[in-house]
Short mmCIF file of C-alpha atoms in Angstrom, two decimals:
data_model
loop_
_atom_site.label_atom_id
_atom_site.label_comp_id
_atom_site.label_asym_id
_atom_site.label_seq_id
_atom_site.Cartn_x
_atom_site.Cartn_y
_atom_site.Cartn_z
CA UNK A 19 11.16 -18.25 3.91
CA UNK A 20 11.14 -21.11 6.35
CA UNK A 21 11.62 -20.32 10.03
CA UNK A 22 15.12 -20.61 11.43
CA UNK A 23 16.54 -23.08 13.88
CA UNK A 24 16.32 -22.99 17.64
CA UNK A 25 17.64 -20.06 19.61
CA UNK A 26 17.77 -18.79 23.13
CA UNK A 27 14.81 -18.19 25.36
CA UNK A 28 14.25 -14.64 24.05
CA UNK A 29 11.01 -13.18 22.77
CA UNK A 30 10.01 -13.99 19.20
CA UNK A 31 10.49 -11.06 16.85
CA UNK A 32 8.18 -9.63 14.19
CA UNK A 33 9.54 -7.07 11.73
CA UNK A 34 7.01 -5.09 9.68
CA UNK A 35 8.65 -3.26 6.77
CA UNK A 36 6.61 -0.96 4.51
CA UNK A 37 7.79 1.66 2.04
CA UNK A 38 5.97 4.07 -0.26
CA UNK A 39 3.48 6.85 0.31
CA UNK A 40 1.02 7.18 3.16
CA UNK A 41 -1.55 4.86 1.56
CA UNK A 42 1.13 2.19 1.09
CA UNK A 43 2.50 2.41 4.63
CA UNK A 44 -0.12 3.45 7.19
CA UNK A 45 -2.46 0.43 6.78
CA UNK A 46 0.50 -1.93 7.32
CA UNK A 47 1.42 0.09 10.42
CA UNK A 48 -2.15 -0.35 11.67
CA UNK A 49 -1.75 -4.11 11.19
CA UNK A 50 1.57 -4.05 13.08
CA UNK A 51 0.07 -2.26 16.08
CA UNK A 52 -2.94 -4.60 16.15
CA UNK A 53 -0.58 -7.58 16.09
CA UNK A 54 1.53 -6.14 18.92
CA UNK A 55 -1.54 -5.63 21.11
CA UNK A 56 -2.85 -9.12 20.34
CA UNK A 57 0.49 -10.95 20.71
CA UNK A 58 2.24 -9.18 23.56
CA UNK A 59 4.90 -11.89 23.84
CA UNK A 60 6.36 -10.58 20.56
CA UNK A 61 8.96 -7.85 20.13
CA UNK A 62 7.51 -5.89 17.22
CA UNK A 63 9.43 -3.48 14.99
CA UNK A 64 8.17 -1.21 12.20
CA UNK A 65 10.63 -0.04 9.52
CA UNK A 66 9.61 2.76 7.17
CA UNK A 67 10.69 6.16 5.85
CA UNK A 68 11.58 8.95 8.26
CA UNK A 69 9.03 11.02 6.32
CA UNK A 70 6.36 8.98 8.12
CA UNK A 71 7.64 9.97 11.54
CA UNK A 72 4.10 10.99 12.56
CA UNK A 73 3.49 7.27 13.03
CA UNK A 74 6.06 6.99 15.81
CA UNK A 75 3.75 8.05 18.66
CA UNK A 76 0.97 5.70 17.50
CA UNK A 77 3.44 2.83 17.22
CA UNK A 78 4.92 3.53 20.64
CA UNK A 79 1.45 3.46 22.20
CA UNK A 80 1.23 -0.20 21.15
CA UNK A 81 4.83 -1.01 22.14
CA UNK A 82 6.01 -1.16 18.53
CA UNK A 83 9.56 0.06 17.94
CA UNK A 84 9.82 2.61 15.12
CA UNK A 85 12.98 2.30 12.99
CA UNK A 86 13.22 4.99 10.28
CA UNK A 87 15.26 4.95 7.09
CA UNK A 88 16.19 8.19 5.37
CA UNK A 89 15.05 7.41 1.80
CA UNK A 90 12.17 9.50 0.38
CA UNK A 91 8.84 7.65 -0.03
CA UNK A 92 8.37 8.32 -3.73
CA UNK A 93 11.77 7.11 -4.89
CA UNK A 94 11.62 4.04 -2.65
CA UNK A 95 8.21 3.18 -4.06
CA UNK A 96 9.56 3.26 -7.62
CA UNK A 97 6.84 5.74 -8.59
CA UNK A 98 9.07 8.14 -10.51
CA UNK A 99 9.79 6.12 -13.63
CA UNK A 100 7.91 8.62 -15.79
CA UNK A 101 9.22 11.81 -14.21
CA UNK A 102 11.66 12.49 -17.01
CA UNK A 103 9.12 11.67 -19.73
CA UNK A 104 10.38 12.88 -23.06
CA UNK A 105 11.26 16.39 -21.98
CA UNK A 106 14.60 15.82 -20.29
CA UNK A 107 17.93 15.64 -22.04
CA UNK A 108 20.09 12.52 -21.95
CA UNK A 109 22.35 14.24 -19.45
CA UNK A 110 19.41 15.00 -17.16
CA UNK A 111 18.18 11.43 -17.48
CA UNK A 112 21.62 10.08 -16.58
CA UNK A 113 21.87 12.48 -13.65
CA UNK A 114 18.49 11.40 -12.33
CA UNK A 115 19.34 7.70 -12.78
CA UNK A 116 22.65 8.15 -10.97
CA UNK A 117 20.98 10.02 -8.11
CA UNK A 118 18.30 7.36 -7.85
CA UNK A 119 20.89 4.58 -7.77
CA UNK A 120 22.81 6.28 -4.95
CA UNK A 121 19.61 6.69 -2.93
CA UNK A 122 18.69 3.06 -3.61
CA UNK A 123 22.09 1.79 -2.44
CA UNK A 124 21.89 3.82 0.77
CA UNK A 125 18.29 2.69 1.29
CA UNK A 126 19.28 -0.98 1.07
CA UNK A 127 22.24 -0.39 3.39
CA UNK A 128 19.92 1.11 6.00
CA UNK A 129 17.43 -1.74 5.57
CA UNK A 130 20.19 -4.29 6.21
CA UNK A 131 21.39 -2.35 9.25
CA UNK A 132 17.87 -2.14 10.70
CA UNK A 133 17.02 -5.81 10.25
CA UNK A 134 20.48 -6.81 11.47
CA UNK A 135 19.82 -4.82 14.65
CA UNK A 136 16.78 -7.02 15.25
CA UNK A 137 18.05 -10.46 14.23
CA UNK A 138 21.82 -10.08 14.12
CA UNK A 139 22.74 -10.72 17.76
CA UNK A 140 20.80 -13.96 18.29
CA UNK A 141 19.93 -16.90 16.05
CA UNK A 142 16.42 -16.90 14.66
CA UNK A 143 13.87 -18.77 16.73
CA UNK A 144 10.55 -20.37 15.94
CA UNK A 145 7.94 -17.67 15.47
CA UNK A 146 10.25 -14.98 14.07
CA UNK A 147 8.99 -13.45 10.83
CA UNK A 148 9.18 -10.43 8.52
CA UNK A 149 6.15 -8.73 6.96
CA UNK A 150 6.67 -6.57 3.86
CA UNK A 151 4.59 -4.62 1.39
CA UNK A 152 5.31 -4.77 -2.35
CA UNK A 153 7.58 -1.71 -2.17
CA UNK A 154 9.76 -3.32 0.52
CA UNK A 155 11.17 -6.28 -1.39
CA UNK A 156 14.45 -5.74 0.44
CA UNK A 157 12.70 -7.49 3.29
CA UNK A 158 12.28 -10.68 1.28
CA UNK A 159 16.01 -11.02 0.68
CA UNK A 160 16.82 -10.06 4.28
CA UNK A 161 14.38 -12.68 5.58
CA UNK A 162 16.28 -15.24 3.51
CA UNK A 163 19.57 -13.98 4.96
CA UNK A 164 18.39 -14.31 8.56
CA UNK A 165 16.43 -17.51 7.85
CA UNK A 166 13.01 -16.31 8.94
CA UNK A 167 9.61 -16.54 7.30
CA UNK A 168 8.52 -13.69 5.03
CA UNK A 169 4.87 -12.62 4.66
CA UNK A 170 3.51 -10.08 2.20
CA UNK A 171 0.91 -7.57 3.38
CA UNK A 172 -0.46 -5.18 0.77
CA UNK A 173 -3.29 -2.67 1.29
CA UNK A 174 -3.64 -2.36 -2.48
CA UNK A 175 -4.00 -4.51 -5.55
CA UNK A 176 -0.77 -5.67 -7.25
CA UNK A 177 0.37 -2.30 -8.65
CA UNK A 178 2.32 -3.67 -11.55
CA UNK A 179 2.46 -6.91 -13.48
CA UNK A 180 5.25 -8.81 -15.16
CA UNK A 181 6.19 -7.62 -18.66
CA UNK A 182 4.62 -9.69 -21.41
CA UNK A 183 8.07 -11.01 -22.33
CA UNK A 184 8.95 -12.08 -18.79
CA UNK A 185 7.97 -15.75 -19.04
CA UNK A 186 9.71 -16.25 -22.37
CA UNK A 187 12.91 -14.57 -21.17
CA UNK A 188 12.87 -16.38 -17.83
CA UNK A 189 12.43 -19.76 -19.53
CA UNK A 190 15.30 -18.94 -21.89
CA UNK A 191 17.70 -17.60 -19.23
CA UNK A 192 16.85 -20.02 -16.42
CA UNK A 193 15.43 -23.20 -17.99
CA UNK A 194 16.10 -25.41 -14.96
CA UNK A 195 14.67 -22.85 -12.53
CA UNK A 196 11.62 -22.49 -14.75
CA UNK A 197 11.18 -26.27 -14.58
CA UNK A 198 11.68 -26.12 -10.81
CA UNK A 199 8.73 -23.75 -10.43
CA UNK A 200 6.55 -25.50 -12.99
CA UNK A 201 6.96 -28.87 -11.25
CA UNK A 202 6.46 -27.53 -7.73
CA UNK A 203 4.29 -29.70 -5.44
CA UNK A 204 1.06 -28.28 -4.05
CA UNK A 205 1.35 -25.38 -1.58
CA UNK A 206 5.01 -24.68 -2.41
CA UNK A 207 6.44 -21.79 -4.39
CA UNK A 208 5.38 -22.31 -7.99
CA UNK A 209 5.10 -20.42 -11.24
CA UNK A 210 1.73 -18.97 -10.16
CA UNK A 211 3.48 -17.19 -7.29
CA UNK A 212 6.23 -15.96 -9.59
CA UNK A 213 3.92 -14.50 -12.21
CA UNK A 214 1.56 -12.97 -9.62
CA UNK A 215 4.14 -10.89 -7.76
CA UNK A 216 7.48 -12.66 -7.17
CA UNK A 217 8.78 -11.96 -10.67
CA UNK A 218 10.18 -8.65 -9.35
CA UNK A 219 12.59 -10.61 -7.12
CA UNK A 220 14.38 -11.87 -10.24
CA UNK A 221 15.28 -8.52 -11.79
CA UNK A 222 18.90 -7.58 -12.35
CA UNK A 223 18.79 -4.87 -9.66
CA UNK A 224 18.83 -7.45 -6.86
CA UNK A 225 21.60 -9.80 -8.01
CA UNK A 226 24.66 -7.73 -7.13
CA UNK A 227 23.22 -6.68 -3.75
CA UNK A 228 22.40 -10.29 -2.87
CA UNK A 229 25.85 -11.58 -3.81
CA UNK A 230 28.07 -8.66 -2.79
CA UNK A 231 26.33 -7.43 0.35
CA UNK A 232 24.26 -10.36 1.63
CA UNK A 233 26.46 -13.26 0.52
CA UNK A 234 23.43 -14.96 -1.03
CA UNK A 235 23.11 -16.50 -4.46
CA UNK A 236 22.41 -13.81 -7.09
CA UNK A 237 19.18 -15.58 -8.08
CA UNK A 238 16.66 -16.62 -5.39
CA UNK A 239 16.02 -20.37 -5.00
CA UNK A 240 19.41 -21.30 -6.48
CA UNK A 241 22.62 -22.64 -4.95
CA UNK A 242 25.26 -19.90 -4.52
CA UNK A 243 28.04 -22.20 -5.76
CA UNK A 244 26.47 -24.15 -8.63
CA UNK A 245 23.72 -21.67 -9.56
CA UNK A 246 21.41 -24.69 -9.89
CA UNK A 247 17.88 -24.76 -8.42
CA UNK A 248 17.56 -26.02 -4.86
CA UNK A 249 15.86 -29.24 -5.91
CA UNK A 250 16.04 -30.65 -2.38
CA UNK A 251 14.33 -27.57 -0.88
CA UNK A 252 10.71 -26.66 -1.49
CA UNK A 253 9.64 -23.50 0.28
CA UNK A 254 6.03 -23.01 1.27
CA UNK A 255 4.08 -20.63 -0.96
CA UNK A 256 4.46 -17.26 0.81
CA UNK A 257 1.44 -15.97 2.66
CA UNK A 258 -0.02 -12.95 0.87
CA UNK A 259 -2.47 -10.77 2.83
CA UNK A 260 -4.42 -8.18 0.86
CA UNK A 261 -6.00 -5.28 2.73
CA UNK A 262 -9.07 -4.93 0.56
CA UNK A 263 -12.56 -6.40 0.46
CA UNK A 264 -13.85 -9.22 -1.72
CA UNK A 265 -16.95 -7.06 -2.07
CA UNK A 266 -14.88 -4.65 -4.14
CA UNK A 267 -12.09 -6.69 -5.73
CA UNK A 268 -12.67 -9.93 -7.57
CA UNK A 269 -10.13 -12.58 -6.61
CA UNK A 270 -9.81 -14.89 -9.64
CA UNK A 271 -9.07 -18.58 -9.35
CA UNK A 272 -5.65 -18.27 -11.00
CA UNK A 273 -4.31 -16.28 -8.04
CA UNK A 274 -2.04 -18.22 -5.67
CA UNK A 275 -3.98 -20.17 -3.07
CA UNK A 276 -1.91 -18.42 -0.39
CA UNK A 277 -3.42 -15.03 -1.31
CA UNK A 278 -6.18 -13.79 1.01
CA UNK A 279 -8.40 -10.72 0.65
CA UNK A 280 -9.00 -9.81 4.30
CA UNK A 281 -11.10 -6.68 4.00
CA UNK A 282 -9.91 -3.09 4.08
CA UNK A 283 -7.34 -2.16 6.74
CA UNK A 284 -8.84 1.04 8.09
CA UNK A 285 -6.75 3.26 10.33
CA UNK A 286 -7.63 3.64 14.03
CA UNK A 287 -9.68 6.77 14.75
CA UNK A 288 -6.84 8.34 16.72
CA UNK A 289 -4.65 8.24 13.59
CA UNK A 290 -7.14 10.18 11.49
CA UNK A 291 -6.47 13.61 13.00
CA UNK A 292 -3.25 15.54 12.55
CA UNK A 293 -4.39 18.06 15.18
CA UNK A 294 -3.78 16.67 18.69
CA UNK A 295 -6.69 18.59 20.24
CA UNK A 296 -9.11 17.36 17.56
CA UNK A 297 -7.81 13.84 18.15
CA UNK A 298 -8.56 14.07 21.87
CA UNK A 299 -12.08 15.34 21.19
CA UNK A 300 -12.67 12.54 18.67
CA UNK A 301 -12.08 9.93 21.37
CA UNK A 302 -15.22 11.16 23.12
CA UNK A 303 -17.22 11.39 19.91
CA UNK A 304 -20.75 9.98 20.23
CA UNK A 305 -22.01 9.08 16.76
CA UNK A 306 -22.45 12.34 14.80
CA UNK A 307 -23.55 14.42 17.81
CA UNK A 308 -21.50 17.08 19.53
CA UNK A 309 -18.36 18.97 18.53
CA UNK A 310 -15.50 16.86 17.23
CA UNK A 311 -13.03 19.60 16.29
CA UNK A 312 -11.14 21.93 18.56
CA UNK A 313 -11.80 25.67 18.77
CA UNK A 314 -9.10 26.41 16.20
CA UNK A 315 -10.88 24.29 13.60
CA UNK A 316 -14.48 24.79 14.66
CA UNK A 317 -15.17 26.92 11.57
CA UNK A 318 -14.44 23.90 9.43
CA UNK A 319 -16.94 21.86 11.38
CA UNK A 320 -19.60 24.58 11.02
CA UNK A 321 -18.95 24.64 7.29
CA UNK A 322 -19.33 20.87 7.02
CA UNK A 323 -22.50 20.39 9.05
CA UNK A 324 -25.46 21.00 6.76
CA UNK A 325 -29.17 20.58 7.27
CA UNK A 326 -29.69 18.19 4.39
CA UNK A 327 -27.83 15.92 2.00
CA UNK A 328 -28.21 18.40 -0.85
CA UNK A 329 -26.43 21.14 1.10
CA UNK A 330 -23.36 19.10 2.05
CA UNK A 331 -20.02 20.19 0.60
CA UNK A 332 -17.95 18.38 -2.00
CA UNK A 333 -14.53 17.20 -0.86
CA UNK A 334 -11.57 17.78 -3.22
CA UNK A 335 -8.28 16.10 -2.31
CA UNK A 336 -5.82 15.07 -4.99
CA UNK A 337 -2.65 14.10 -3.18
CA UNK A 338 -0.98 12.73 -6.30
CA UNK A 339 -1.73 15.79 -8.41
CA UNK A 340 -0.33 19.31 -8.20
CA UNK A 341 -1.91 20.99 -5.16
CA UNK A 342 -2.07 24.49 -6.61
CA UNK A 343 -4.09 23.27 -9.58
CA UNK A 344 -6.39 21.33 -7.29
CA UNK A 345 -7.08 24.48 -5.31
CA UNK A 346 -7.87 26.37 -8.49
CA UNK A 347 -10.24 23.65 -9.65
CA UNK A 348 -12.05 23.61 -6.32
CA UNK A 349 -12.35 27.39 -6.22
CA UNK A 350 -13.81 27.53 -9.72
CA UNK A 351 -16.80 25.40 -8.73
CA UNK A 352 -18.56 27.94 -6.53
CA UNK A 353 -18.02 31.14 -4.60
CA UNK A 354 -19.36 29.32 -1.54
CA UNK A 355 -16.43 26.92 -1.13
CA UNK A 356 -13.72 26.30 1.43
CA UNK A 357 -10.23 24.92 0.97
CA UNK A 358 -9.75 22.32 3.68
CA UNK A 359 -6.00 22.13 3.24
CA UNK A 360 -3.31 24.85 3.31
CA UNK A 361 -0.36 22.63 3.87
CA UNK A 362 -2.24 20.14 6.06
CA UNK A 363 -5.60 18.41 6.07
CA UNK A 364 -6.57 18.56 9.73
CA UNK A 365 -9.25 15.89 9.65
CA UNK A 366 -8.72 12.66 7.75
CA UNK A 367 -11.26 11.08 5.46
CA UNK A 368 -12.72 8.65 8.00
CA UNK A 369 -14.34 11.59 9.79
CA UNK A 370 -14.70 13.89 6.81
CA UNK A 371 -16.24 11.78 4.03
CA UNK A 372 -19.54 10.94 5.79
CA UNK A 373 -20.16 14.69 6.03
CA UNK A 374 -19.67 15.28 2.29
CA UNK A 375 -22.10 14.89 -0.61
CA UNK A 376 -19.29 13.58 -2.82
CA UNK A 377 -15.53 13.06 -2.70
CA UNK A 378 -13.24 14.03 -5.57
CA UNK A 379 -9.89 12.30 -5.23
CA UNK A 380 -7.03 10.54 -7.01
CA UNK A 381 -8.32 6.95 -6.52
CA UNK A 382 -5.62 5.99 -4.07
CA UNK A 383 -6.41 2.85 -2.11
CA UNK A 384 -6.86 4.67 1.21
CA UNK A 385 -9.17 7.40 -0.10
CA UNK A 386 -11.13 4.84 -2.09
CA UNK A 387 -11.67 2.58 0.92
CA UNK A 388 -12.63 5.45 3.24
CA UNK A 389 -15.22 6.81 0.80
CA UNK A 390 -16.65 3.34 0.22
CA UNK A 391 -17.08 2.77 3.95
CA UNK A 392 -18.65 6.21 4.35
CA UNK A 393 -21.14 5.53 1.55
CA UNK A 394 -20.00 8.70 -0.20
CA UNK A 395 -20.33 8.98 -4.01
CA UNK A 396 -16.97 9.50 -5.66
CA UNK A 397 -15.42 11.37 -8.59
CA UNK A 398 -11.95 10.05 -9.34
CA UNK A 399 -8.98 11.18 -11.39
CA UNK A 400 -6.22 8.53 -11.35
CA UNK A 401 -2.63 9.35 -12.27
CA UNK A 402 -0.44 6.30 -11.57
CA UNK A 403 -0.14 2.62 -10.62
CA UNK A 404 -3.15 0.97 -8.97
CA UNK A 405 -5.18 4.21 -9.05
CA UNK A 406 -6.35 3.35 -12.56
CA UNK A 407 -7.61 -0.02 -11.34
CA UNK A 408 -9.53 1.52 -8.43
CA UNK A 409 -11.00 4.23 -10.66
CA UNK A 410 -12.37 1.74 -13.19
CA UNK A 411 -13.58 -0.52 -10.40
CA UNK A 412 -15.52 2.29 -8.69
CA UNK A 413 -17.24 3.14 -11.98
CA UNK A 414 -18.07 -0.53 -12.61
CA UNK A 415 -19.53 -0.84 -9.09
CA UNK A 416 -21.80 2.13 -9.75
CA UNK A 417 -20.50 4.44 -7.00
CA UNK A 418 -18.69 6.86 -9.34
CA UNK A 419 -19.15 8.23 -12.85
CA UNK A 420 -16.58 7.50 -15.54
CA UNK A 421 -13.08 8.45 -14.32
CA UNK A 422 -11.80 11.88 -15.20
CA UNK A 423 -8.63 12.43 -17.15
CA UNK A 424 -5.85 14.57 -15.78
CA UNK A 425 -6.62 17.55 -18.03
CA UNK A 426 -10.14 17.69 -16.60
CA UNK A 427 -8.68 18.83 -13.28
CA UNK A 428 -5.36 20.26 -14.45
CA UNK A 429 -5.90 21.84 -17.90
CA UNK A 430 -2.99 21.57 -20.30
CA UNK A 431 -3.00 25.34 -20.70
CA UNK A 432 -4.23 28.18 -18.51
CA UNK A 433 -6.27 30.01 -21.15
CA UNK A 434 -9.89 30.80 -20.34
CA UNK A 435 -11.29 28.32 -22.85
CA UNK A 436 -9.32 25.35 -21.50
CA UNK A 437 -10.25 26.17 -17.91
CA UNK A 438 -13.91 26.61 -18.83
CA UNK A 439 -14.02 23.28 -20.70
CA UNK A 440 -12.32 21.45 -17.83
CA UNK A 441 -14.72 23.03 -15.32
CA UNK A 442 -17.70 21.92 -17.43
CA UNK A 443 -16.48 18.31 -17.46
CA UNK A 444 -15.86 18.38 -13.71
CA UNK A 445 -19.26 19.95 -13.07
CA UNK A 446 -20.92 17.24 -15.13
CA UNK A 447 -19.07 14.51 -13.23
CA UNK A 448 -20.19 15.97 -9.89
CA UNK A 449 -23.80 16.14 -11.08
CA UNK A 450 -23.60 12.48 -12.13
CA UNK A 451 -22.10 11.48 -8.78
CA UNK A 452 -24.99 13.16 -6.95
CA UNK A 453 -27.66 11.14 -8.79
CA UNK A 454 -29.89 9.19 -6.37
CA UNK A 455 -28.97 5.82 -7.87
CA UNK A 456 -25.26 6.37 -7.26
CA UNK A 457 -25.89 7.45 -3.68
CA UNK A 458 -28.13 4.40 -3.14
CA UNK A 459 -25.46 2.04 -4.49
CA UNK A 460 -22.77 3.70 -2.36
CA UNK A 461 -24.98 3.20 0.71
CA UNK A 462 -25.56 -0.49 -0.11
CA UNK A 463 -21.82 -1.15 -0.43
CA UNK A 464 -21.11 0.79 2.75
CA UNK A 465 -23.60 -1.39 4.63
CA UNK A 466 -21.84 -4.57 3.44
CA UNK A 467 -18.38 -3.25 4.29
CA UNK A 468 -19.49 -2.27 7.80
CA UNK A 469 -19.72 -5.96 8.71
CA UNK A 470 -16.09 -6.66 7.76
CA UNK A 471 -13.03 -6.50 10.02
CA UNK A 472 -10.03 -6.48 7.71
CA UNK A 473 -7.41 -6.08 10.44
CA UNK A 474 -9.05 -8.80 12.54
CA UNK A 475 -9.15 -11.21 9.61
CA UNK A 476 -5.49 -10.57 8.79
CA UNK A 477 -4.56 -11.27 12.42
CA UNK A 478 -6.60 -14.47 12.40
CA UNK A 479 -4.79 -15.74 9.29
CA UNK A 480 -1.40 -14.73 10.69
CA UNK A 481 -2.03 -16.67 13.88
CA UNK A 482 -3.36 -19.68 12.00
CA UNK A 483 -0.72 -19.83 9.26
CA UNK A 484 2.37 -18.48 11.04
CA UNK A 485 2.23 -18.52 14.82
CA UNK A 486 0.58 -21.89 15.50
CA UNK A 487 2.56 -23.60 12.78
CA UNK A 488 5.91 -22.28 14.00
CA UNK A 489 5.29 -22.66 17.72
CA UNK A 490 4.11 -26.29 17.71
#
């Protein structure tokens, strides 16, 4: 939304709000810390789940205030729509829906309280803004409430699209608003923005919260009294920063002109180790020479360092799939294997993937990006949302064989025949991933990605489109 009116002589404020799982949140946190270091005149806040409390020390090191909300990442990310499937009774479905609604109401209450703590005491000033990911749409409505600009920052491709019936129903229910967006002048919010991602702002779940709790009109871009479109107000098309590379994702011409693919938002090295001692050692890491892991984890390092490419291990990490089954699948491959988890993965993919012959994972955006940068062939098994897009894209790019289906890693039954068949499919996929042509293609893409600076490009666009414009 447009920046607010003049205020006191206080520091401008930047609120970064990101919800969802680690891959949804951590890259946005990396962007927030980079912004805080680059623009030290700003007071920067990061709002996310308390489950991501491990970020707090990294945020504090860059003078970013961490403000947690108590909601669980999965529910807040709306990634549980298929949990009930067809196996639950109506009573169980109703119970789950009621529980989810209670959590959602409390989540929105905490979001309002957090943003109010930042903007509530003083009027908004030029330069104030809110940055949200797609799972933090509360931030859009709160930016409207406090009259500050809202920017979208997503480290992944749009994870869901409007239902096929959306345009027809919108035109029928809101004919004047539909005309408002269709007739929008250049560079203002138009139907292209709505259909690309903003359609989710017009669902029924937001109307009562907007009107009852925020005292806003139930429908965005309408007058709260007449319910008519704000014909005299034309908001600028919201800035949309994508944290992926144009080398990997095609950006078609029908996307909004305000959408920018910046390059992948890789995490700082210090964030890639959950062991503090390993993290300290990594800061003194010189290329691939010398010990990087602490004494407690040195056996892992010895296991990973091979004499040739053919002797390197295969990484298996399926964070979106049942861990116990993943362990069983990994163990079935060879007697000479090591499970690198056991509750925690001590060394994150940025350090680990270059030391592996191949990476088997769930096609999450973070794992995908890290393996691409490392030049590591991939075997992927998607299970939800944008993972299916990344899996197909990796196969199309030639850095992974055809994506596996869930039963290839988690057999539908535990009989010997099913396990054997699944193991055969997985073994074949690994053999395909290790073909020289796939490794060569992975290396070529890695070389191209190494020249990109996704975080730096996002900062450049922010300064050009937000800071300079608001502070002149």
